[in-house]
Structures are given as structure tokens and as C-alpha cells.
Short mmCIF file of N, CA and C in Angstrom, two decimals:
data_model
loop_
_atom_site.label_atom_id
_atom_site.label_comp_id
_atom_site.label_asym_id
_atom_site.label_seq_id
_atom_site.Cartn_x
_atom_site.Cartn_y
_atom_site.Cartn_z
N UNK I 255 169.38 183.77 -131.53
CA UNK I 255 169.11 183.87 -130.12
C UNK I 255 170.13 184.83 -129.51
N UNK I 256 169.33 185.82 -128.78
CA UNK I 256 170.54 186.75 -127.97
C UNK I 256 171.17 186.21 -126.73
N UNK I 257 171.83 186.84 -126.43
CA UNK I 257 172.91 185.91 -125.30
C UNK I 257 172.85 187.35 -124.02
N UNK I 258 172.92 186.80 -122.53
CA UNK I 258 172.91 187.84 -122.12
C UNK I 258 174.44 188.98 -121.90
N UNK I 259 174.55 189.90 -121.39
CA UNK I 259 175.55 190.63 -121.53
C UNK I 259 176.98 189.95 -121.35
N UNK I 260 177.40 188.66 -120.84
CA UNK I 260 178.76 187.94 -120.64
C UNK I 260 178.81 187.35 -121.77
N UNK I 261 180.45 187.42 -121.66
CA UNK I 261 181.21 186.64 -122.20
C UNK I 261 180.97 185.06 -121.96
N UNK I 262 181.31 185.03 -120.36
CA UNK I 262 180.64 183.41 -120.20
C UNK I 262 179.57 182.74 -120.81
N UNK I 263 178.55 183.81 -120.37
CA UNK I 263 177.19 183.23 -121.02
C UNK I 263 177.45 182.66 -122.91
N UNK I 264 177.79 183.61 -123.21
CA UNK I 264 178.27 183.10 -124.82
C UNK I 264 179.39 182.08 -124.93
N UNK I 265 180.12 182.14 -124.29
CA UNK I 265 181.34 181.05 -124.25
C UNK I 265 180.84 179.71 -123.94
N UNK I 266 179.76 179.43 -122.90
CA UNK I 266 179.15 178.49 -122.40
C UNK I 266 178.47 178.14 -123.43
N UNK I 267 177.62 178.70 -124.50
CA UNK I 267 176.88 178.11 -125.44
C UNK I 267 177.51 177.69 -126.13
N UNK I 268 178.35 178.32 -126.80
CA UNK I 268 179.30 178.60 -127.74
C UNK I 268 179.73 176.75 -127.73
N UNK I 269 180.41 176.51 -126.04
CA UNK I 269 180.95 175.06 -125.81
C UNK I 269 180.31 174.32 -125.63
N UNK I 270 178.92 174.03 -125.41
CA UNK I 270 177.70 173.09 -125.43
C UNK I 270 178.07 172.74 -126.97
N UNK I 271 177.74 173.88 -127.61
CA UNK I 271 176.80 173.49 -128.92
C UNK I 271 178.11 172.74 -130.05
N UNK I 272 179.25 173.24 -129.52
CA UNK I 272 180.46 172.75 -130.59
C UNK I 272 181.71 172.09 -130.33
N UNK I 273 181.60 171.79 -128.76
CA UNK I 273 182.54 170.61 -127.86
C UNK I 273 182.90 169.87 -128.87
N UNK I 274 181.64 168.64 -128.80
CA UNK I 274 181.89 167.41 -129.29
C UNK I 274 181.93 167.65 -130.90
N UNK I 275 181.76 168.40 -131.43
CA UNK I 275 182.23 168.16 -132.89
C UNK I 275 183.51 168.86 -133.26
N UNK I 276 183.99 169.75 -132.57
CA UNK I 276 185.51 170.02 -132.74
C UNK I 276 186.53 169.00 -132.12
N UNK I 277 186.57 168.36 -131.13
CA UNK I 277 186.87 166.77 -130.50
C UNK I 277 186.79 166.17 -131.76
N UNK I 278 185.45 166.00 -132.28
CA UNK I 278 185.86 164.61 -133.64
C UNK I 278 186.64 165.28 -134.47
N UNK I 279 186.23 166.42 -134.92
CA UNK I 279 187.00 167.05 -136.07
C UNK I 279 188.75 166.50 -135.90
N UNK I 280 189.32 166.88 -134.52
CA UNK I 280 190.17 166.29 -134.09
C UNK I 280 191.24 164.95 -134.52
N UNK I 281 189.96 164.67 -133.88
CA UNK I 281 189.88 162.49 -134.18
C UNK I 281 189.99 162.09 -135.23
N UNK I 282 189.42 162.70 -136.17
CA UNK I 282 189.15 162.42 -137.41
C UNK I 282 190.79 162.82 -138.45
N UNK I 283 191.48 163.92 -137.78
CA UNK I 283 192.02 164.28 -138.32
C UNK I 283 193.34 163.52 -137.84
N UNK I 284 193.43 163.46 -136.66
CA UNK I 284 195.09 162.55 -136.57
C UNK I 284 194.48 161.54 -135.43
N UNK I 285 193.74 160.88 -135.34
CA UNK I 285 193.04 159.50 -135.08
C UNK I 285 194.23 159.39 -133.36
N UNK I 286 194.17 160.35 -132.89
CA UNK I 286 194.59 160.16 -131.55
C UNK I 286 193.96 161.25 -130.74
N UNK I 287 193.74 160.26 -128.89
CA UNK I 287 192.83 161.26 -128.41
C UNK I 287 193.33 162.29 -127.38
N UNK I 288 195.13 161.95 -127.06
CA UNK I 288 195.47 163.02 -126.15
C UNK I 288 195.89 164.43 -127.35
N UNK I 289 195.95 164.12 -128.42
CA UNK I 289 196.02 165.70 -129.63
C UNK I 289 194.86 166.16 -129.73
N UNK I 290 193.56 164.92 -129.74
CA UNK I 290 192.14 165.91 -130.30
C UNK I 290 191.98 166.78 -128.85
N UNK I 291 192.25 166.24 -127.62
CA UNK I 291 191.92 166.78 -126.54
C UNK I 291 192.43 168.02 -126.10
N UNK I 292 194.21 168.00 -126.43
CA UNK I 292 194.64 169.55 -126.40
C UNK I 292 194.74 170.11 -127.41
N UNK I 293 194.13 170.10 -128.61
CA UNK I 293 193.72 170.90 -129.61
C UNK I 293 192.13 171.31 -129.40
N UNK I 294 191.47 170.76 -129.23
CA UNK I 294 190.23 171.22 -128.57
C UNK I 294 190.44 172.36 -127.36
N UNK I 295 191.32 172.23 -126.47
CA UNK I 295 191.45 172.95 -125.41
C UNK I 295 191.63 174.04 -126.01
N UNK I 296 192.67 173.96 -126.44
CA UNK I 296 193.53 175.07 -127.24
C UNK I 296 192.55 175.76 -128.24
N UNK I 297 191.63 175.22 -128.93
CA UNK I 297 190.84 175.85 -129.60
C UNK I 297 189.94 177.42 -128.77
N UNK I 298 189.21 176.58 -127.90
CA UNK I 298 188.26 176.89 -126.59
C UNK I 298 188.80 177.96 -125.60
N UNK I 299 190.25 177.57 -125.49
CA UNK I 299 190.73 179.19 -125.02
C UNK I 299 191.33 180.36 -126.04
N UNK I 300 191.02 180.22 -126.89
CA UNK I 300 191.14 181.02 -127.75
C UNK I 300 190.01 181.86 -127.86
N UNK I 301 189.00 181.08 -128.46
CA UNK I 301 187.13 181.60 -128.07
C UNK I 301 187.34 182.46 -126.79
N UNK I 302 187.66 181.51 -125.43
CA UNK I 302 187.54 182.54 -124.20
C UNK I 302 188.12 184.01 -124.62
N UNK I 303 189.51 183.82 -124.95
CA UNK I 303 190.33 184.78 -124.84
C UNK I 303 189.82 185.74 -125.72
N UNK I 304 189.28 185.77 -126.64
CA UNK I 304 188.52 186.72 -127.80
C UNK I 304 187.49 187.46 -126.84
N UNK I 305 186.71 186.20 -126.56
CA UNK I 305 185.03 186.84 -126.33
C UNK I 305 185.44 187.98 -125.23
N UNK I 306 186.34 187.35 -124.26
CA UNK I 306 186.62 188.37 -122.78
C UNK I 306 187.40 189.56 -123.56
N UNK I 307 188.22 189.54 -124.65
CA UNK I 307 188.69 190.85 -124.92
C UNK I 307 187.78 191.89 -126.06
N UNK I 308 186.78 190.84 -126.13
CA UNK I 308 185.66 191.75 -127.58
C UNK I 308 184.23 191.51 -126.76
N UNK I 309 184.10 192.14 -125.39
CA UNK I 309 182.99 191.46 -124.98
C UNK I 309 181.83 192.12 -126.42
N UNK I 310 181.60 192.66 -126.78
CA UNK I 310 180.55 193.21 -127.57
C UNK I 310 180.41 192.43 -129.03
N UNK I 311 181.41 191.06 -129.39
CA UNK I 311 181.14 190.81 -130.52
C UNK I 311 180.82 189.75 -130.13
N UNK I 312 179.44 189.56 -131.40
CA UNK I 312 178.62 188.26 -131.01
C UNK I 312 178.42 187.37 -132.66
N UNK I 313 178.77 186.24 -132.80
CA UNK I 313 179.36 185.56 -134.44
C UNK I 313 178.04 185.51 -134.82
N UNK I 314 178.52 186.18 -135.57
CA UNK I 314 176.78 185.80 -137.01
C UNK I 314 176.90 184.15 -137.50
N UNK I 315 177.45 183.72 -137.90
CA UNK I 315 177.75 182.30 -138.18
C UNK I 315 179.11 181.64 -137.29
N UNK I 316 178.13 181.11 -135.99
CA UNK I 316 179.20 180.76 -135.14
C UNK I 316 179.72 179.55 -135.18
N UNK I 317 179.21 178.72 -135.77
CA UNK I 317 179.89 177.35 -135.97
C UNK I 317 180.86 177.56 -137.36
N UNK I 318 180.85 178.41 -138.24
CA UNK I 318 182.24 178.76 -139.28
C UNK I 318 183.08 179.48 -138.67
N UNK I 319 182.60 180.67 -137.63
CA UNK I 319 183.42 180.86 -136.53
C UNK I 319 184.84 180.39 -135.91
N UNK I 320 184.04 179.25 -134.98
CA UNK I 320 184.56 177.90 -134.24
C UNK I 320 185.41 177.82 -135.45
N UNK I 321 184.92 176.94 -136.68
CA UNK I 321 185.87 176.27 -137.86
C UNK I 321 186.66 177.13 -137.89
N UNK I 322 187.09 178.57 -138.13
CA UNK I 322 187.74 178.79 -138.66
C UNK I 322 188.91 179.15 -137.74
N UNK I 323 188.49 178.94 -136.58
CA UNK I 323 189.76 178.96 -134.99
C UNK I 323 190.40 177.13 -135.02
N UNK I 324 189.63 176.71 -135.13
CA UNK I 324 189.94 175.07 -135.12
C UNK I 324 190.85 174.62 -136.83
N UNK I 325 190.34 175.87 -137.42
CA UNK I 325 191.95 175.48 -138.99
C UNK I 325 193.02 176.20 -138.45
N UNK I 326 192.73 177.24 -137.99
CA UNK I 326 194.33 177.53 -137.15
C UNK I 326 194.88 176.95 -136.54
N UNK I 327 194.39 176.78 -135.02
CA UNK I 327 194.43 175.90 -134.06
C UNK I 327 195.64 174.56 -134.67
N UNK I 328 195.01 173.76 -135.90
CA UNK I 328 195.26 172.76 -136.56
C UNK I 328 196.30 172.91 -137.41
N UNK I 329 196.96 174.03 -138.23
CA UNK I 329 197.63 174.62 -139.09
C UNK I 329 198.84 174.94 -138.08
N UNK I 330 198.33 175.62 -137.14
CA UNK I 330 199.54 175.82 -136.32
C UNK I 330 200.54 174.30 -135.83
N UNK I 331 199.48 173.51 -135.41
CA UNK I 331 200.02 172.62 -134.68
C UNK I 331 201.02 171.92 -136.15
N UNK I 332 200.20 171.73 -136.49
CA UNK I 332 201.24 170.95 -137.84
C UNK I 332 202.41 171.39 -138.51
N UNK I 333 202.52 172.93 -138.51
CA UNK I 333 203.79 173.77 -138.96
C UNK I 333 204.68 173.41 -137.64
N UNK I 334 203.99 173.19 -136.33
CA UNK I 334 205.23 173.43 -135.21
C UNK I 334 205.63 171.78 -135.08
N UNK I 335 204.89 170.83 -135.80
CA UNK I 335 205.04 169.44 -135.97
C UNK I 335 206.08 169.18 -137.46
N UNK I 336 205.96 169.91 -138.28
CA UNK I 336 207.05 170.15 -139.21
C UNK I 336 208.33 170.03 -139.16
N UNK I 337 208.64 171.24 -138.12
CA UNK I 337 209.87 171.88 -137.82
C UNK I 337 210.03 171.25 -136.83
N UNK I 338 209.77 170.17 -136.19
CA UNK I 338 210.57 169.13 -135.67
C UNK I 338 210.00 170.30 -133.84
N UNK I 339 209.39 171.22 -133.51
CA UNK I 339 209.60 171.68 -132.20
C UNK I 339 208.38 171.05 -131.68
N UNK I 340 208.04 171.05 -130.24
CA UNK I 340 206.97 170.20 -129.20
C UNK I 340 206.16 171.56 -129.64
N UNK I 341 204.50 171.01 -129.28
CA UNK I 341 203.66 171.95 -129.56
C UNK I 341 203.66 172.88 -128.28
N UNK I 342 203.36 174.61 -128.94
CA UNK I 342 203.71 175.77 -128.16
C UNK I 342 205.16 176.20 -128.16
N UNK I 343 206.35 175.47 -128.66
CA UNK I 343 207.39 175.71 -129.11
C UNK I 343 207.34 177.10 -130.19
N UNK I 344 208.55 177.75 -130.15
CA UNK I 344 208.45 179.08 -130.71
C UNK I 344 210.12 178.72 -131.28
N UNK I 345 210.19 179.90 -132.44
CA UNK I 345 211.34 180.47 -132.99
C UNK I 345 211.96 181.76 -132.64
N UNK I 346 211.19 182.23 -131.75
CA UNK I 346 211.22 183.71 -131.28
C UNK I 346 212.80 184.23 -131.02
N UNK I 347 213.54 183.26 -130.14
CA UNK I 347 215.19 183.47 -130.28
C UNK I 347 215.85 182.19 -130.61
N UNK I 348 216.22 182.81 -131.72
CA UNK I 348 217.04 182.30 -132.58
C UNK I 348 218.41 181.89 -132.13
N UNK I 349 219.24 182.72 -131.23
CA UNK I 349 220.13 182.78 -130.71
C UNK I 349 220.45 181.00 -129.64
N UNK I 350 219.32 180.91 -129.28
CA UNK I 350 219.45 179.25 -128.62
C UNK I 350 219.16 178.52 -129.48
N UNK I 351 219.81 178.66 -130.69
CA UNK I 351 219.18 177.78 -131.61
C UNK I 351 220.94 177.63 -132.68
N UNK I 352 221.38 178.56 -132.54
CA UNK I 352 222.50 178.94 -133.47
C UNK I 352 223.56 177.56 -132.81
N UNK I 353 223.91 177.48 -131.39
CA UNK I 353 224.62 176.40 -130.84
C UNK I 353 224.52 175.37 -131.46
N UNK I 354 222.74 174.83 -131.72
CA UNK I 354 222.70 173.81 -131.83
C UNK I 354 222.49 173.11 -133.09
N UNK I 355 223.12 172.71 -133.79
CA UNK I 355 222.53 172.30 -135.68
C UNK I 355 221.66 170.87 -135.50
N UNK I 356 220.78 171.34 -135.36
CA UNK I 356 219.67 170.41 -135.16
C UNK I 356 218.60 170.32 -136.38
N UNK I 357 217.05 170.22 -135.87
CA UNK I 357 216.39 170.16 -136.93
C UNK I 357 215.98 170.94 -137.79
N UNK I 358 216.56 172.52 -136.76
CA UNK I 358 216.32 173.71 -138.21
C UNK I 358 217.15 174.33 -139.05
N UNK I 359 218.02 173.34 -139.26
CA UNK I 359 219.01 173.52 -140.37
C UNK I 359 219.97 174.13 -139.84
N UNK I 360 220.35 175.04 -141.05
CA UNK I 360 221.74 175.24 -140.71
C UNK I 360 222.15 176.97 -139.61
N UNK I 361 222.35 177.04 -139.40
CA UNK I 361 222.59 177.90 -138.28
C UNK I 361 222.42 179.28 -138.67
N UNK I 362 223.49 179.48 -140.03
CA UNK I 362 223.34 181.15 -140.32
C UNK I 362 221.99 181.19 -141.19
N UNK I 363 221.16 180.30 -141.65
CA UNK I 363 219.83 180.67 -141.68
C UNK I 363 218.86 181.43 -140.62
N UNK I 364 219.16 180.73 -139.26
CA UNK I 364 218.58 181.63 -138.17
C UNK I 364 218.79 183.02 -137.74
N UNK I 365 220.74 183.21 -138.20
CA UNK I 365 221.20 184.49 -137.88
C UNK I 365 220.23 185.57 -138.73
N UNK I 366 220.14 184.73 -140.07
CA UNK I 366 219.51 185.55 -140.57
C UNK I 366 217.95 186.46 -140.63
N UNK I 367 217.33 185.43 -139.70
CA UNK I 367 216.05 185.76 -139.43
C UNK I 367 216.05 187.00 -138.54
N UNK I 368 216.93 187.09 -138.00
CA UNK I 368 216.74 188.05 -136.57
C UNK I 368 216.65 189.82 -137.32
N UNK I 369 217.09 189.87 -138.47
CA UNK I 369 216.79 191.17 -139.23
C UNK I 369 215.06 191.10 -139.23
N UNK I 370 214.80 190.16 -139.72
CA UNK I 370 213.33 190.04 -140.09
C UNK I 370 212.84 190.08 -138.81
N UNK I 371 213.09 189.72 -137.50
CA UNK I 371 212.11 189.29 -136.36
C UNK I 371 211.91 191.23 -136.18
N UNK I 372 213.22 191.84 -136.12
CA UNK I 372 213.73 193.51 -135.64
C UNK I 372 212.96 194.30 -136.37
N UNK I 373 212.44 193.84 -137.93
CA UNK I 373 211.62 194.96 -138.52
C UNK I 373 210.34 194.34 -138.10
N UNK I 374 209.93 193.16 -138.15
CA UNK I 374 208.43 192.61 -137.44
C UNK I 374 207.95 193.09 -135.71
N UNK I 375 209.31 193.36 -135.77
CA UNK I 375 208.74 194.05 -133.78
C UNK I 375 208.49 195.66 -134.14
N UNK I 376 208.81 196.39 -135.20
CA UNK I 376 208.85 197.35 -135.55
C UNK I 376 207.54 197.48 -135.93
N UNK I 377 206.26 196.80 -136.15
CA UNK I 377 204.90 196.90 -136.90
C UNK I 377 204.05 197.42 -135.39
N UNK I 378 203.11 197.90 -135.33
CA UNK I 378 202.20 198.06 -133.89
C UNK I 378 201.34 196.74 -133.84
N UNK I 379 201.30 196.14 -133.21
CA UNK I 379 200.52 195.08 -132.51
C UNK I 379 199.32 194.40 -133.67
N UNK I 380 198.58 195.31 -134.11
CA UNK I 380 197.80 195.16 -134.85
C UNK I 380 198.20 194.58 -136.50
N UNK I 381 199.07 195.56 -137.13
CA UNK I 381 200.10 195.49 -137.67
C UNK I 381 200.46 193.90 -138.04
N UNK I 382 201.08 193.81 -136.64
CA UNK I 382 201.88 192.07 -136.56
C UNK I 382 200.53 191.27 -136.68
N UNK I 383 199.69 191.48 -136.10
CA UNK I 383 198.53 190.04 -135.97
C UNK I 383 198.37 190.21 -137.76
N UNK I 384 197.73 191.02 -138.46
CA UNK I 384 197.60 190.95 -139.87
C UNK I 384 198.10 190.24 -140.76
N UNK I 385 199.62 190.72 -140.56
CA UNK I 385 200.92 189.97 -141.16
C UNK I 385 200.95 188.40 -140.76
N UNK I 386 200.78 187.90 -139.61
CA UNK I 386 200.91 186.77 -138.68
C UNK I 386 199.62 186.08 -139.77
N UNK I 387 198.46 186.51 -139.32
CA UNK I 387 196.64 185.82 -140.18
C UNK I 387 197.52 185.20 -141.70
N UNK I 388 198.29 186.38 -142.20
CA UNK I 388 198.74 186.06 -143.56
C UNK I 388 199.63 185.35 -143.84
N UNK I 389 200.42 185.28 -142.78
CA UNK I 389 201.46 184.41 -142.41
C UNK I 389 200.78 182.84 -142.58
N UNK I 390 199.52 182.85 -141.94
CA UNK I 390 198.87 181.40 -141.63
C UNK I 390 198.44 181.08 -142.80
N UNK I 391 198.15 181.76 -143.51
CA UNK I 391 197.30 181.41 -144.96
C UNK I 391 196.08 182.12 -144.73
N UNK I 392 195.41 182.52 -143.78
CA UNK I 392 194.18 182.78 -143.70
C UNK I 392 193.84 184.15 -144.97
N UNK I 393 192.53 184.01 -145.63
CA UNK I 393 192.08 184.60 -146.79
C UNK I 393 191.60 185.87 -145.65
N UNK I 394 191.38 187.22 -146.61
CA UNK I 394 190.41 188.23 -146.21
C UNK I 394 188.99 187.94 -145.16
N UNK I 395 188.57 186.98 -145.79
CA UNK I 395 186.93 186.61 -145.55
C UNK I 395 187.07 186.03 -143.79
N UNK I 396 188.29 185.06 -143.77
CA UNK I 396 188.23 184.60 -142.89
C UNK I 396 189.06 185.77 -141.94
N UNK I 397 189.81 186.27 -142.21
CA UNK I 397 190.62 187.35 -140.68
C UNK I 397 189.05 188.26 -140.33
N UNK I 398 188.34 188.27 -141.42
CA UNK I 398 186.89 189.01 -141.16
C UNK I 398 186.33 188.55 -140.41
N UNK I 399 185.90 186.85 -139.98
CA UNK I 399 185.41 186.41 -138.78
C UNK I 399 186.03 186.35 -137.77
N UNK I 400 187.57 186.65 -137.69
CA UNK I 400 188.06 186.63 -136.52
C UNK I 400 187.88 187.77 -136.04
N UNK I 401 188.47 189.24 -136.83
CA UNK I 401 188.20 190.53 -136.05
C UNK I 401 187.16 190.98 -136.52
N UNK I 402 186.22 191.18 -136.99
CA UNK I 402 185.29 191.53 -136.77
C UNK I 402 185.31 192.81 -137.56
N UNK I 403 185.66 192.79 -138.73
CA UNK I 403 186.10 194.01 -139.39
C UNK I 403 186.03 193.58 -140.98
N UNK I 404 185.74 194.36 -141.94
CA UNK I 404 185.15 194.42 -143.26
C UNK I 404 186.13 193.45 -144.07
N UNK I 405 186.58 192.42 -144.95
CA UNK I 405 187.50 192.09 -145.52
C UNK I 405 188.43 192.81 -146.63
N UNK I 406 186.87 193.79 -146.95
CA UNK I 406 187.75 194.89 -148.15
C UNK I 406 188.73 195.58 -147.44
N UNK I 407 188.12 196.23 -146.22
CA UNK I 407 188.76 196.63 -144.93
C UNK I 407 190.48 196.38 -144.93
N UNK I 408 190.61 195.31 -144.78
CA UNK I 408 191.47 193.83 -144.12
C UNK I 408 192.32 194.07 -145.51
N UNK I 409 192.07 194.29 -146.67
CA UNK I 409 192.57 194.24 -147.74
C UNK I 409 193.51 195.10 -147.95
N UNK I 410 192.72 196.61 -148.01
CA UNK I 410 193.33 197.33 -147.65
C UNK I 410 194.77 198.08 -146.37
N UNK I 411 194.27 197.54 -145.66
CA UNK I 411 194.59 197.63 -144.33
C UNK I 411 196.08 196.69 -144.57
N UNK I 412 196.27 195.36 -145.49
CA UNK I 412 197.25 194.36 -145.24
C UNK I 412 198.34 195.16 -146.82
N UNK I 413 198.09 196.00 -147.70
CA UNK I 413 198.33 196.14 -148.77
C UNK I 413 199.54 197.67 -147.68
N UNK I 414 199.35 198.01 -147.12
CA UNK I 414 199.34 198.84 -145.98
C UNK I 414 200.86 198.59 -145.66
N UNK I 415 200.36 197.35 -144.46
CA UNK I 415 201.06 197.15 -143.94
C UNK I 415 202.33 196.35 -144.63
N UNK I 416 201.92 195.70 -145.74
CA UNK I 416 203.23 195.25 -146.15
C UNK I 416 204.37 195.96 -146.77
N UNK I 417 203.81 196.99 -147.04
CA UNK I 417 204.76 198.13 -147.49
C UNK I 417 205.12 198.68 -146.25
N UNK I 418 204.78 198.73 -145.03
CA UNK I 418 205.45 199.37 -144.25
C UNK I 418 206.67 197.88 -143.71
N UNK I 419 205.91 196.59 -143.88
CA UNK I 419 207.04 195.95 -143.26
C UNK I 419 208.20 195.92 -144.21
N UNK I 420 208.10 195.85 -145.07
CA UNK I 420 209.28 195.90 -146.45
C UNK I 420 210.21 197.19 -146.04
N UNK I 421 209.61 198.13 -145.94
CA UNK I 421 210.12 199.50 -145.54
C UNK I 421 211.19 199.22 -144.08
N UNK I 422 210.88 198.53 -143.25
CA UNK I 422 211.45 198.31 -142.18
C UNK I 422 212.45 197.37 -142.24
N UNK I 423 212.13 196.11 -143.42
CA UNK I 423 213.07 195.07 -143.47
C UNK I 423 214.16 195.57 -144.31
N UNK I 424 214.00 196.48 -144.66
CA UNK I 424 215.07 197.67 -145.64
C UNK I 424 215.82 198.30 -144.86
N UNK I 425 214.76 198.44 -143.36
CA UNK I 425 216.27 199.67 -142.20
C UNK I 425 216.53 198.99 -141.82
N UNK I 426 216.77 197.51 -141.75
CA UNK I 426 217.25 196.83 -140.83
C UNK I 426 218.48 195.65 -141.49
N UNK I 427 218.27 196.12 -142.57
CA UNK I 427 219.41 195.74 -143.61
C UNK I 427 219.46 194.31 -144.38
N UNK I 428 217.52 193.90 -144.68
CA UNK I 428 217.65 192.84 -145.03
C UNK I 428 217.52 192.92 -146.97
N UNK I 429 218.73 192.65 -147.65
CA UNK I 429 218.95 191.99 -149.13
C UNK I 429 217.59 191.54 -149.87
N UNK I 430 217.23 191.96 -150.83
CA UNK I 430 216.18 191.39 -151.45
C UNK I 430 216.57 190.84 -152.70
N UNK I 431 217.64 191.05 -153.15
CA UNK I 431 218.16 190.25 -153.95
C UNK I 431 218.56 188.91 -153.44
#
């Protein structure tokens, strides 16, 4: 079924048709309903935030789609449930983190990240999201339903970029030994 020219219009179906089964998916998964509820949210503006920045892409298989925003969505939350931070919590500066020897260990582990954050700001935008997909675990097939782009593509494209981030984590003086 075609959808008319909005984003809304597709976003609106999109949340009819897969509300309530990303909610259970939820439920099902950590049997509480204020997490299935802002993981659902959190799912759903993600969808928004895509469809409004790709108005022209429309999911060939939109409920593996959905799934495959709702294993992130879910992957994320649990890595930031790991590391001991509240969900939407970040590592981004390290530096408020060095004071405190808390739950992410030991301190000059963090110093050390900040080489790595300096060559990762060094990638173009695109670049970083690739690295980041791979970062998550996500396979070829699946960064393919997110952007909308070939997986051989994606293959290529990540074989790429990791040589350029290596290349950078080299000017920035990070040890590979």
C-alpha cells in the first residue's frame, strides 16, 4: 500500500500497525511497564526522526524494519544498564568521570579513551554512524534497513572506513601494542 507524500502519514501507520507489539516485545523482555513504555517511545522517535530526515524512503519490510530499531533501541539500553549509567547517559567526557572512581573503573582507563574519542571526531558524520552500527553489533543486512543503502555497499564502505579510523587513532598517538 502506498502512503501519501508525508512523513506523518507513514509514521501514523507505521504506529497503528506496530504500537502494541513493540510495548509487548518490551514486557516480555524486562516484565516492567514504565521501561516497555520509554523504550517504545524511544523506539517511535527514532522512526519519526528517520522518516522526517529520509522523507522519500518507504520500508519494504516494515515490521523487520521496526524490529530492527527496537534491537537497538534494546541493546543500547542494556549496555547503558551495564555500565552502571541512567538511560541516555553518555561517556562522551571522560574528564567528569576521572574525579570520580566509581562504576567505570579505574580512572586512567578513561584518560585513555579520549585519544580514541579525538580520532572518532576525526571520521565525517557518516563515517561515525557506520563505525557506531558496528559498534552495536549490527550485521551488513541490517545497517541496510536502516540506511537504505546496498549491504555489499555498507561492506565496502565500513572496510573503508576502518582503515581510515586506525589511520587517525595512529595521529593521535594511540599504542596498538
Amino acid at each position: 500500500m502506498l502512503y501519501g507524500n508525508s512523513a506523518e502519514e507513514l509514521f501514523r501507520s507505521l504506529y497503528e500497525e506496530n504500537q502494541k507489539i513493540v510495548y509487548a516485545y518490551f514486557m516480555s523482555c524486562f516484565r516492567d511497564p514504565f521501561t516497555a513504555e520509554e523504550l517504545s517511545q524511544e523506539t517511535f522517535e527514532k522512526v519519526w526522526r528517520y522518516l522526517r530526515e529520509n522523507p522519500y524512503f518507504i520500508p519494504v519490510q516494515r515490521k523487520a524494519w521496526i524490529f530492527s530499531i527496537v534491537a537497538n533501541v534494546k541493546n543500547d539500553w542494556l549496555r547503558k544498564k551495564q555500565r552502571g549509567l541512567p538511560y541516555g547517559g553518555t561517556l562522551e567526557d571522560c574528564r567528569s568521570v576521572i574525579s570520580d572512581p566509581s562504576p567505570y573503573g579505574n580512572p586512567e582507563d578513561c584518560v585513555e579513551a579520549i585519544p580514541i574519542q579525538q580520532a572518532f571526531q576525526m571520521l565525517d558524520q557518516a563515517e561515525q554512524e557506520l563505525l557506531t552500527y558496528k559498534w552495536q553489533g549490527l550485521t551488513s543486512l541490517q545497517m541496510e534497513l536502516i540506511l537504505a543503502v546496498p549491504a555489499s555497499t555498507l561492506r565496502s564502505r565500513m572496510a573503508t572506513v576502518k582503515k581510515k579510523f586506525r589511520k587517525a587513532l595512529e595521529n593521535c598517538g594511540v599504542n596498538w601494542e
